[in-house]
CSV table of C-alpha atoms in Angstrom, one decimal:
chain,number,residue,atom,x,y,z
Z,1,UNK,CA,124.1,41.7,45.1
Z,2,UNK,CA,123.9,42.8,48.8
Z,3,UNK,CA,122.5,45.8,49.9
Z,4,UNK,CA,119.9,47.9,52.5
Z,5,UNK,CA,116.9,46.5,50.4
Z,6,UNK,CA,118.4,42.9,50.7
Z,7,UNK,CA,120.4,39.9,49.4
Z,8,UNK,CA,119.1,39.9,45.9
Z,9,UNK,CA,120.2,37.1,43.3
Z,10,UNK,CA,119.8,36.8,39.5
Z,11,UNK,CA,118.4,33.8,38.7
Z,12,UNK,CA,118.1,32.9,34.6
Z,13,UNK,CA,115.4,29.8,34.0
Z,14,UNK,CA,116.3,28.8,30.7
Z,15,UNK,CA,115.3,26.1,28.0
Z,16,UNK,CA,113.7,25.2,24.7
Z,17,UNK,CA,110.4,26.8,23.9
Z,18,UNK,CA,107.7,24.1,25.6
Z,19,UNK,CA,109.8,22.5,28.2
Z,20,UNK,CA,107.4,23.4,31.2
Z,21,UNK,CA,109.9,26.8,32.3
Z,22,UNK,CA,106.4,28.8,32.7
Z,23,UNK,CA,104.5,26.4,34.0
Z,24,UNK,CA,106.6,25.4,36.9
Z,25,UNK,CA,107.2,28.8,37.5
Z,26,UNK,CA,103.5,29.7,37.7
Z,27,UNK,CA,103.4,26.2,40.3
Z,28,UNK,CA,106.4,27.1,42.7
Z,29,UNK,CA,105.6,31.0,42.7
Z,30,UNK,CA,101.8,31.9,41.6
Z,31,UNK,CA,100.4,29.1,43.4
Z,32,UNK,CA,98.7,27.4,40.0
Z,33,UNK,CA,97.6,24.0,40.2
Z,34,UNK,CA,98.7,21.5,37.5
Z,35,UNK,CA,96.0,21.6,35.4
Z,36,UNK,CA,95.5,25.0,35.1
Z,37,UNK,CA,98.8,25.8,33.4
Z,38,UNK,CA,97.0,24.4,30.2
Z,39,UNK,CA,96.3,27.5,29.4
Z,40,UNK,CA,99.5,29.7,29.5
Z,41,UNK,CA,101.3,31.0,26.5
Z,42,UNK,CA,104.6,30.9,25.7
Z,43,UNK,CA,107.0,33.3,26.7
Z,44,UNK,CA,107.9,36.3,24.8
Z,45,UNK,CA,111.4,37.4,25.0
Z,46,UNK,CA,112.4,37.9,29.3
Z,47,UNK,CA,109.8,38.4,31.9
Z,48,UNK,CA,111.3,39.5,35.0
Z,49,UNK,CA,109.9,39.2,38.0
Z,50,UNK,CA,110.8,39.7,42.0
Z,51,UNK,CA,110.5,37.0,44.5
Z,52,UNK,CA,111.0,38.1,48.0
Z,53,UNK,CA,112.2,34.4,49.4
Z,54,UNK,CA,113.6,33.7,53.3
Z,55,UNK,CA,116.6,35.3,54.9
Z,56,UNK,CA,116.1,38.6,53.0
Z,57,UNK,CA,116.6,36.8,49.9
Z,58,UNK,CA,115.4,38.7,46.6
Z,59,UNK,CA,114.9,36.5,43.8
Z,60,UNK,CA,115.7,38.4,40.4
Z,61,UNK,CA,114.3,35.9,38.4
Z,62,UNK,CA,114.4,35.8,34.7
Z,63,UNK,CA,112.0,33.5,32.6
Z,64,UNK,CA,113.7,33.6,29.0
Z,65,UNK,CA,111.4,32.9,25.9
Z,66,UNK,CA,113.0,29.8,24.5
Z,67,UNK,CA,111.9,30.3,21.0
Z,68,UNK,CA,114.8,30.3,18.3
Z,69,UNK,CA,114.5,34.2,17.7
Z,70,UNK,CA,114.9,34.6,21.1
Z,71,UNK,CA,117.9,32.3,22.1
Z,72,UNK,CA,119.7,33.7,18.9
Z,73,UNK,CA,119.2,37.1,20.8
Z,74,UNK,CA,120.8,35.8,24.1
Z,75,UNK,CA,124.0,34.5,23.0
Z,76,UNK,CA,124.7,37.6,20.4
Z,77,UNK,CA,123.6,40.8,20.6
Z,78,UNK,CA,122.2,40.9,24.3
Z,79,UNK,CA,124.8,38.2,25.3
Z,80,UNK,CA,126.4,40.5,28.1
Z,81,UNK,CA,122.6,41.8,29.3
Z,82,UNK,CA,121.3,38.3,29.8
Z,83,UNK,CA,124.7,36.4,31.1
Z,84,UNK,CA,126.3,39.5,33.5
Z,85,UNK,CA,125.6,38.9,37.3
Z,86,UNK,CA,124.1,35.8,37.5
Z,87,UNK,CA,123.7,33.7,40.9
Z,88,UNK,CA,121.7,30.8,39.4
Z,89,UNK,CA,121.3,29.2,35.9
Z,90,UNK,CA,118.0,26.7,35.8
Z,91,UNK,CA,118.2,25.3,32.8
Z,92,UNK,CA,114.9,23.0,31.9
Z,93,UNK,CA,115.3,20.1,28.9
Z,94,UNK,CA,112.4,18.1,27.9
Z,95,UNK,CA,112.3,14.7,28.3
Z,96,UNK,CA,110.0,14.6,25.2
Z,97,UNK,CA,112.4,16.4,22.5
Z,98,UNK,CA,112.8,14.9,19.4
Z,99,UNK,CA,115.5,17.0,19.0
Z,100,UNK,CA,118.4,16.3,22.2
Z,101,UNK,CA,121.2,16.5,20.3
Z,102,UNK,CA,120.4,20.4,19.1
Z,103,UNK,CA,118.9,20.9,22.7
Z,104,UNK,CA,122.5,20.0,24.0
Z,105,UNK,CA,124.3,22.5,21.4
Z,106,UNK,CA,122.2,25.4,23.0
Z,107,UNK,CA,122.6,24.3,26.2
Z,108,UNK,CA,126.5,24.4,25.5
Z,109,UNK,CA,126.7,27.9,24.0
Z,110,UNK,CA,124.7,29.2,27.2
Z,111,UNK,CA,127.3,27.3,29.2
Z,112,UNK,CA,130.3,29.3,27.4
Z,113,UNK,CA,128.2,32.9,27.5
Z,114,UNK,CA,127.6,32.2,31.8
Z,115,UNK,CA,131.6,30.6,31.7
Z,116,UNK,CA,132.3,34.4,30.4
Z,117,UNK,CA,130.4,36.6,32.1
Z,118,UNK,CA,129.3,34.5,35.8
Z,119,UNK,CA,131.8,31.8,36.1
Z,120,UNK,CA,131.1,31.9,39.5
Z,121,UNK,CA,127.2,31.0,39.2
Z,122,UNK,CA,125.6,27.9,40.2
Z,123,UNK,CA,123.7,25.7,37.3
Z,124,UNK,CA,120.7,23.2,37.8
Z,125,UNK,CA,119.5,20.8,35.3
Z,126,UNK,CA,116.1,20.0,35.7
Z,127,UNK,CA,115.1,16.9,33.0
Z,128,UNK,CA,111.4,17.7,32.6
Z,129,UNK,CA,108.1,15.4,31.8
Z,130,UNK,CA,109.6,12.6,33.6
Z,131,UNK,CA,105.7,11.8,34.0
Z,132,UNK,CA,106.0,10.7,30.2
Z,133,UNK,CA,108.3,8.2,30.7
Z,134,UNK,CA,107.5,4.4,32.3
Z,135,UNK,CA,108.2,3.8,35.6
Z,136,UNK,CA,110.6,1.4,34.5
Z,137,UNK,CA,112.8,3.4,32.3
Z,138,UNK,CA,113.1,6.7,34.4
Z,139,UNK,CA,116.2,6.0,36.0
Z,140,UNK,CA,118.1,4.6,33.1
Z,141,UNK,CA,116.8,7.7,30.9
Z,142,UNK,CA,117.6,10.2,33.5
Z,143,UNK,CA,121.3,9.0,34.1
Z,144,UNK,CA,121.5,8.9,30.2
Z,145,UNK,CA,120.2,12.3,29.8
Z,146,UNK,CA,122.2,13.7,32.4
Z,147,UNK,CA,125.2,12.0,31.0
Z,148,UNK,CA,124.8,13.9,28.3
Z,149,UNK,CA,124.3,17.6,29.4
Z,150,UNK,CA,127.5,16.9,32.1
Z,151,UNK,CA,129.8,16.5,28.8
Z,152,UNK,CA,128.6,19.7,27.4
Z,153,UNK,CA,128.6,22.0,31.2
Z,154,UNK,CA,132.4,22.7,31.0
Z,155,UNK,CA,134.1,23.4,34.0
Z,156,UNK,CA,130.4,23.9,36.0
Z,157,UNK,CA,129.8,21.2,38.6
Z,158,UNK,CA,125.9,21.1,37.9
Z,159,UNK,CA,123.0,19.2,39.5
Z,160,UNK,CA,120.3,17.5,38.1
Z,161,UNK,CA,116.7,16.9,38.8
Z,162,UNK,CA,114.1,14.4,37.3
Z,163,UNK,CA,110.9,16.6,37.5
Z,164,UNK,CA,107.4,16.7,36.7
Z,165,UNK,CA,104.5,19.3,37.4
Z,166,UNK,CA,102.2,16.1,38.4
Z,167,UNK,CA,104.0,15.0,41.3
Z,168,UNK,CA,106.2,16.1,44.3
Z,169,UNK,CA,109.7,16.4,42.5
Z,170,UNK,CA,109.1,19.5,41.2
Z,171,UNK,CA,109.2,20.6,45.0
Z,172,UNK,CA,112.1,18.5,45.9
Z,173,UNK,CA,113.9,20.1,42.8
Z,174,UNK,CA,113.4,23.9,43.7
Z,175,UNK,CA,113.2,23.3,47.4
Z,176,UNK,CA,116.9,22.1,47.0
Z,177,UNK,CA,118.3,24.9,45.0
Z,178,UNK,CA,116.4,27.5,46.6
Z,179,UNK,CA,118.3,26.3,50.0
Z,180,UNK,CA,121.2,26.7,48.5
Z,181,UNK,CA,120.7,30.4,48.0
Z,182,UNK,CA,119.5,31.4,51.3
Z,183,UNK,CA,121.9,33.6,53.8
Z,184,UNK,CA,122.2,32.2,57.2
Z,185,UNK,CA,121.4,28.8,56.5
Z,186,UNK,CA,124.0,26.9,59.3
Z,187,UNK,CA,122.7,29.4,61.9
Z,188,UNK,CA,119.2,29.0,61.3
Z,189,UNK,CA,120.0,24.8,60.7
Z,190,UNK,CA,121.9,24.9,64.5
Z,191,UNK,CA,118.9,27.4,66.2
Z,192,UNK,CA,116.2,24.3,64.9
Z,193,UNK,CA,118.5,21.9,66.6
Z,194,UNK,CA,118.4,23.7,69.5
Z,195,UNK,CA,114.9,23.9,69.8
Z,196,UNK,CA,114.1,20.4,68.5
Z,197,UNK,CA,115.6,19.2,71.6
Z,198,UNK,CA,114.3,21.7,73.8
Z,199,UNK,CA,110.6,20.6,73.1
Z,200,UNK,CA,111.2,17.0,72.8
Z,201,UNK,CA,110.0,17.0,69.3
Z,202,UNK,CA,110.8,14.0,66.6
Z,203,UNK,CA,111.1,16.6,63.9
Z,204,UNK,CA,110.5,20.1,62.4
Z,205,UNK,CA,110.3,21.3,59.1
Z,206,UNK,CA,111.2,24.7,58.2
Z,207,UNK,CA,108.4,26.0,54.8
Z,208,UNK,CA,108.6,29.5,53.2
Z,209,UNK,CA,105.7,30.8,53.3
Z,210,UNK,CA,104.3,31.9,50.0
Z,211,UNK,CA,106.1,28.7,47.5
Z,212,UNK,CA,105.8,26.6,50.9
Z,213,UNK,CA,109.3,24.9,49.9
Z,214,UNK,CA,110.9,23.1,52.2
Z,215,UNK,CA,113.8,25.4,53.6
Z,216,UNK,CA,115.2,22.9,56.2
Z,217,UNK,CA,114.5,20.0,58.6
Z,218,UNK,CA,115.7,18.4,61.9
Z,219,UNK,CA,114.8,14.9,62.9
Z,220,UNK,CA,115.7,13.4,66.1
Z,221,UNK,CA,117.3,9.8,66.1
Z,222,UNK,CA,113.6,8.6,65.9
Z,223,UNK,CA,112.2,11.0,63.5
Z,224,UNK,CA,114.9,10.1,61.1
Z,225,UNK,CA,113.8,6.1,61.2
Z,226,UNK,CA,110.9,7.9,59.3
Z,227,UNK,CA,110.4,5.5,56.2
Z,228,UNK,CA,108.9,8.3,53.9
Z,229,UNK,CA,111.9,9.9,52.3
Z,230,UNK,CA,109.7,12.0,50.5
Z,231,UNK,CA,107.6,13.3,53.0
Z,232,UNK,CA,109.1,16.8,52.5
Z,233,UNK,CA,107.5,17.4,48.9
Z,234,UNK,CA,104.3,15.3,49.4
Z,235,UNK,CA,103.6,18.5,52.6
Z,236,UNK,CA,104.7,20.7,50.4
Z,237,UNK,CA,102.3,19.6,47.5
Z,238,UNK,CA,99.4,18.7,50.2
Z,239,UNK,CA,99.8,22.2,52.0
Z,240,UNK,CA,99.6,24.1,48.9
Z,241,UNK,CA,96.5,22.6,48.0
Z,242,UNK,CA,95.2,22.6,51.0
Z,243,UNK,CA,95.4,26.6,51.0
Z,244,UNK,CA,94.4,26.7,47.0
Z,245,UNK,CA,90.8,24.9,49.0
Z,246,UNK,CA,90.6,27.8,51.4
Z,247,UNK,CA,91.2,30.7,48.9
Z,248,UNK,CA,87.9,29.3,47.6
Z,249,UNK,CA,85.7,29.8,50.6
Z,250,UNK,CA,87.6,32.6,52.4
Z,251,UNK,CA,87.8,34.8,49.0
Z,252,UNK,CA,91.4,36.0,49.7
Z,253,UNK,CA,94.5,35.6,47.1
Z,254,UNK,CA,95.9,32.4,46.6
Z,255,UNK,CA,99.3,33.9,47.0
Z,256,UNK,CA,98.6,34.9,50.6
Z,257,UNK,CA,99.3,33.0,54.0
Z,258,UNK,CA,95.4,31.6,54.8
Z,259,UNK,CA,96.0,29.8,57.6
Z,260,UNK,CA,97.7,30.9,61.4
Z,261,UNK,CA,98.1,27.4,62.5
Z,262,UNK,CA,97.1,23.5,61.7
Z,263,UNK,CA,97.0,21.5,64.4
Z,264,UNK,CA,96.4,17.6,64.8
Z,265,UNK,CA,96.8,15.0,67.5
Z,266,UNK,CA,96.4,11.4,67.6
Z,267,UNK,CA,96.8,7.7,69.8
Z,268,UNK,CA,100.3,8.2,67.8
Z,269,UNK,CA,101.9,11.1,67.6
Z,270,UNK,CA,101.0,14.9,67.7
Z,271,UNK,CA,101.7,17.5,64.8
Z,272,UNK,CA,101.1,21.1,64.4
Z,273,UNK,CA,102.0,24.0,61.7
Z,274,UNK,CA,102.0,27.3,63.0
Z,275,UNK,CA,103.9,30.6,61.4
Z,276,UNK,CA,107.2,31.3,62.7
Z,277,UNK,CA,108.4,34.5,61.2
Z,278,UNK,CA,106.3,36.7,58.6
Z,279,UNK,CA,108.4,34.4,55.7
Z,280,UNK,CA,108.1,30.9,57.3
Z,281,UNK,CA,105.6,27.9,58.9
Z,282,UNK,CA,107.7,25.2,60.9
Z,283,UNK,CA,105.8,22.4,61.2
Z,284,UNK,CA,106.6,20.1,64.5
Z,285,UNK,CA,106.2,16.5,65.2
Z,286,UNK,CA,105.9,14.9,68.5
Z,287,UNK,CA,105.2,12.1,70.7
Z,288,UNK,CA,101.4,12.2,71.7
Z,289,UNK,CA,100.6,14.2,75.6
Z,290,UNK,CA,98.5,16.9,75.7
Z,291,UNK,CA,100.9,18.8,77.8
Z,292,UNK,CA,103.9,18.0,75.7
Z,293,UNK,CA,102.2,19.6,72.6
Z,294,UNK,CA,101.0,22.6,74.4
Z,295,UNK,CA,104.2,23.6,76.3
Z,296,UNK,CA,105.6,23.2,72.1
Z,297,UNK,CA,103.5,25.3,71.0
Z,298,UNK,CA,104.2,28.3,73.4
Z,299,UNK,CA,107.5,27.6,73.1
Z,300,UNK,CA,107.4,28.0,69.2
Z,301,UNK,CA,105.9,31.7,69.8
Z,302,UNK,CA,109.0,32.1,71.9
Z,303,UNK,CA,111.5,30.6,69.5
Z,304,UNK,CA,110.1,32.9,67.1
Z,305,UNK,CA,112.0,35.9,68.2
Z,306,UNK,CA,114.8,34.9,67.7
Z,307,UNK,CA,114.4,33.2,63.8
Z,308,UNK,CA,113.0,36.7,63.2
Z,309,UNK,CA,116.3,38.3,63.6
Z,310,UNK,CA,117.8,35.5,61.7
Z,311,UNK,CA,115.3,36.1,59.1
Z,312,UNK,CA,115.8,40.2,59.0
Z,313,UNK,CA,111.8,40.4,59.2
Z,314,UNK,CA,111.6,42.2,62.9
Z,315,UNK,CA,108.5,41.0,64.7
Z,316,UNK,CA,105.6,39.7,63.4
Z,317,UNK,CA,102.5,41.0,63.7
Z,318,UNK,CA,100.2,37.7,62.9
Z,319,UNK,CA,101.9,35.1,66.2
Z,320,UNK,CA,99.7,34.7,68.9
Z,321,UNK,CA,101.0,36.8,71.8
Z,322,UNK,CA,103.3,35.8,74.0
Z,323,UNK,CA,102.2,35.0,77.5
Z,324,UNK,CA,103.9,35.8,80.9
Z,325,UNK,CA,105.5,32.9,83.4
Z,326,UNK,CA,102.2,33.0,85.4
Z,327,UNK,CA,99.7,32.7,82.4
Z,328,UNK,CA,101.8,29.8,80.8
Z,329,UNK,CA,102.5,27.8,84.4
Z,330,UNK,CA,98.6,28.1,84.8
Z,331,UNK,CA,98.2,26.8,81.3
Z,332,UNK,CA,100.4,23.9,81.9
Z,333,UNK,CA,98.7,23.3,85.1
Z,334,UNK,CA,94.9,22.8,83.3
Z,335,UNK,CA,97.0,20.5,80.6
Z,336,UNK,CA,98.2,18.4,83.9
Z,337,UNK,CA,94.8,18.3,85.0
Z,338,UNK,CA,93.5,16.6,81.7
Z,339,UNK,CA,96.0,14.2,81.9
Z,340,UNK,CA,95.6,11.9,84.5
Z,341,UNK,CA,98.8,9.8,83.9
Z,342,UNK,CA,101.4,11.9,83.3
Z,343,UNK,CA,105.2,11.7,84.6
Z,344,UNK,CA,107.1,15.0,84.5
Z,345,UNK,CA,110.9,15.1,84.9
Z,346,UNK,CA,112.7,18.6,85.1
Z,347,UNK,CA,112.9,20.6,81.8
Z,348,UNK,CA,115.8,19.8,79.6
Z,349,UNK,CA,119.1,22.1,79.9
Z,350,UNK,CA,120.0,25.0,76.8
Z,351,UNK,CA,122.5,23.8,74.4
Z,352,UNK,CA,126.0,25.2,75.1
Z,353,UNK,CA,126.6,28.2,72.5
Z,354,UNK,CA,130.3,26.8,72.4
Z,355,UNK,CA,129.0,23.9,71.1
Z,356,UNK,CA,127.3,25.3,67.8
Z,357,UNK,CA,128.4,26.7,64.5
Z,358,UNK,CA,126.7,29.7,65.1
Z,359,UNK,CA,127.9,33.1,65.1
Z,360,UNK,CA,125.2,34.3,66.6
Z,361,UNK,CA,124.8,35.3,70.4
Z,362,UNK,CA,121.8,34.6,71.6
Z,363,UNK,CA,120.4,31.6,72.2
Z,364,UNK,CA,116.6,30.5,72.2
Z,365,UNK,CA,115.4,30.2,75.8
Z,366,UNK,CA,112.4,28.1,76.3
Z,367,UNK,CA,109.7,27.7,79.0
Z,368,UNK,CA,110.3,24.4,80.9
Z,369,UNK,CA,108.5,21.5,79.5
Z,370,UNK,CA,107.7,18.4,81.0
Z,371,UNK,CA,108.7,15.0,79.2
Z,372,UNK,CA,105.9,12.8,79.0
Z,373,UNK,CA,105.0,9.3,79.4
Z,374,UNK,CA,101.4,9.4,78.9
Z,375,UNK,CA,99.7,5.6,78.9
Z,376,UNK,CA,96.1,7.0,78.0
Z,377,UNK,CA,97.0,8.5,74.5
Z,378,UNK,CA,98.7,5.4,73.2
Z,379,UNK,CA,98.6,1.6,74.0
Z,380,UNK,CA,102.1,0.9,73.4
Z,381,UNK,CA,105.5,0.7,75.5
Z,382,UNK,CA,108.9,1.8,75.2
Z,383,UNK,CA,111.5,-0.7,76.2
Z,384,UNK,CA,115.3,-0.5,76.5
Z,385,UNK,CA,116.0,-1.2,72.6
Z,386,UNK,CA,114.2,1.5,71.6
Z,387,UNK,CA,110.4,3.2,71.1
Z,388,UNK,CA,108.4,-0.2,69.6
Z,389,UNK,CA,105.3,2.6,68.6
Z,390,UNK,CA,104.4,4.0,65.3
Z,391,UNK,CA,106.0,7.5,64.7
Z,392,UNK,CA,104.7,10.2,62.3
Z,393,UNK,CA,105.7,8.4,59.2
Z,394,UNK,CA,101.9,8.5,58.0
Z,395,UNK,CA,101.5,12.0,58.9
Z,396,UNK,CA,101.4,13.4,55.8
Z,397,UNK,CA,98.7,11.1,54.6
Z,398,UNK,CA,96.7,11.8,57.7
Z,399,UNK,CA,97.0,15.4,56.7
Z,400,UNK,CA,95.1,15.0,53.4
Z,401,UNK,CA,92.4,13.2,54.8
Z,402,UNK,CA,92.0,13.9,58.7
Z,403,UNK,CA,90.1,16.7,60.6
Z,404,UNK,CA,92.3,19.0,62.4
Z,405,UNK,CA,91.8,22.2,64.2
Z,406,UNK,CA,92.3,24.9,61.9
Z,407,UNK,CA,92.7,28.5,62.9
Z,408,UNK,CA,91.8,30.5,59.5
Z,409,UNK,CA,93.0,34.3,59.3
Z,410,UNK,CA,90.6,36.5,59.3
């Protein structure tokens, strides 16, 4: 449902009593660690509660008890409370069950009550406690499993998941149908793109802020060589316990944003995360140069004007304040002067606005920002086949284990 107080969308999570539909809840939304959803009860009846998520996005999301009682309740006499206006059906099935075959017969009479009521809504299967299955099995039991449930979803083109509360697909899972949901997604897709190759950067990653999802990414022909497919859920997964660490020593919820900014640089490659609306971090990769990373970074504050628009936030009040020509150009200057072999070329041109998808006017304008060629950061050459050095593929490794400069909120 649109309106003034936002884009908000119903969102059922749904499943037998014991499947994990609280506890990954808790993990994506409360900012729980694994083991500490040991000690949550089960469900009783529907707890609602309001998500606000990127774009203006309101998350109406219902957590249905899964007990019998309460699922006889669903499909009869509250049948048109719990099945009118839905955007989303998540429905969770244990991988454990002993009992599939009734699991399936549910699952098909909430099919026909959201075929009646919200034919138009989107479904997700998520196969739960993959963790409980060999290594060796998972995919043959998942495309059995999801054999199954696709004979029982009717006319509803559905998407699975393999998931598990221990690992990074739970991330990958909700990261991809929360992207679906989010308004302005090819405009804020084609602004990244824009700015990606503004700065010169291999790659940026778009995170909401609270769940720290992955909304987005852009990789450059080099960032997307990037062996580790699953990068995206193992930052998610590190970030999020990176700021559960903080909430311990700085004493502040761990459902707020701790952190301004992360910043790491290396022989290799260069990375920082800083905030780039009130809902989102983007975190940037680049080659290594002192003066490439710093002319990124206050381009970032710049490019954050505009997302905020995008993002129906206005201005926010935690981004570092934007400096005038002569502040930056002096800024650049003192990076020059650390760098003793640096080549600049002239600053990239602005994407043409014909060019894009977007309907938007305005298009990011950066400072200029020298390309870089810096021998004394890294040993080895680029030849006419293409770069021969190591990329960011280890970053997120590097990120649970190295020291970076952190700037914490106060």
């Amino acid at each position: 449902m649109d309106s003034k107080f936002g884009n908000k969308r119903k969102v059922l999570l749904m499943g037998k009593s014991g499947a994990g539909k609280s506890s990954m809840r808790s993990i994506i939304f409360s900012n729980y660690v694994a083991k500490d959803t040991r000690r949550l009860g089960a469900t009783i009846d529907v707890e609602h509660s309001h998500v606000k998520f990127l774009g203006n996005l309101i998350l109406n999301l219902w957590d249905c008890g899964g007990q019998d009682g309460f699922v006889e309740n669903y499909l009869s006499s509250q049948r048109d409370y719990i099945f009118s206006g839905v955007g989303v059906l998540i429905y969770v099935f244990d991988i454990e069950s002993r009992e599939f075959d009734r699991d399936l017969v549910t699952y098909g009479a909430v099919i026909r009550g959201l075929s009646e009521f919200s034919p138009g809504a989107q479904v997700f299967c998520l196969i739960h406690k993959m963790d409980l299955v060999h290594d060796h099995f998972r995919d043959n039991v998942f495309r059995e499993r999801n054999g199954s449930i696709i004979t029982r979803s009717e006319n509803f083109d559905i998407t699975s998941f393999p998931t598990s509360i221990w690992d990074q697909s739970l991330y990958k899972a909700w990261s991809s149908i929360m992207k679906g949901l989010i308004p302005n997604m090819e405009i804020i897709q084609n602004h990244l793109e824009q700015l990606m190759e503004l700065i010169d950067a291999e790659e940026i990653m778009l995170f909401e802020r609270t769940t720290f999802l992955v909304v987005t990414y852009v990789a450059s022909d080099i960032g997307a060589q990037n062996p580790c497919h699953d990068r995206f859920e193992r930052f998610s997964n590190i970030i999020k316990s990176f700021k559960q660490s903080l909430s311990k020593f700085t004493g502040l919820p761990q459902s707020s944003p701790q952190f301004v900014d992360f910043q790491m640089r290396s022989p290799k490659f260069s990375l920082f995360i800083c905030r780039l609306t009130p809902l989102t971090y983007a975190l940037v990769a680049l080659p290594p140069g002192l003066a490439k990373f710093n002319a990124a970074i206050h381009n970032m504050v710049i490019a954050s004007r505009v997302f905020e628009r995008l993002d129906g936030t206005g201005a926010s009040k935690d981004l570092p304040r934007v400096q005038d020509d002569e502040e930056v150009d002096a800024s650049i200057d003192r990076s020059d002067e650390l760098e003793s072999n640096t080549n600049t070329s002239s600053a990239p041109s602005t994407a043409n606005p014909d060019d894009t998808k977007s309907n938007s006017k305005e298009n990011i304008k950066p400072l200029a920002q020298p390309s870089i060629n810096n021998s004394a950061d890294t040993t080895e050459s680029v030849n006419e086949n293409g770069p021969s050095r190591t990329h960011h593929e280890t970053a997120a490794r590097l990120l649970a284990s190295a020291t970076g400069s952190l700037n914490i909120a106060a």
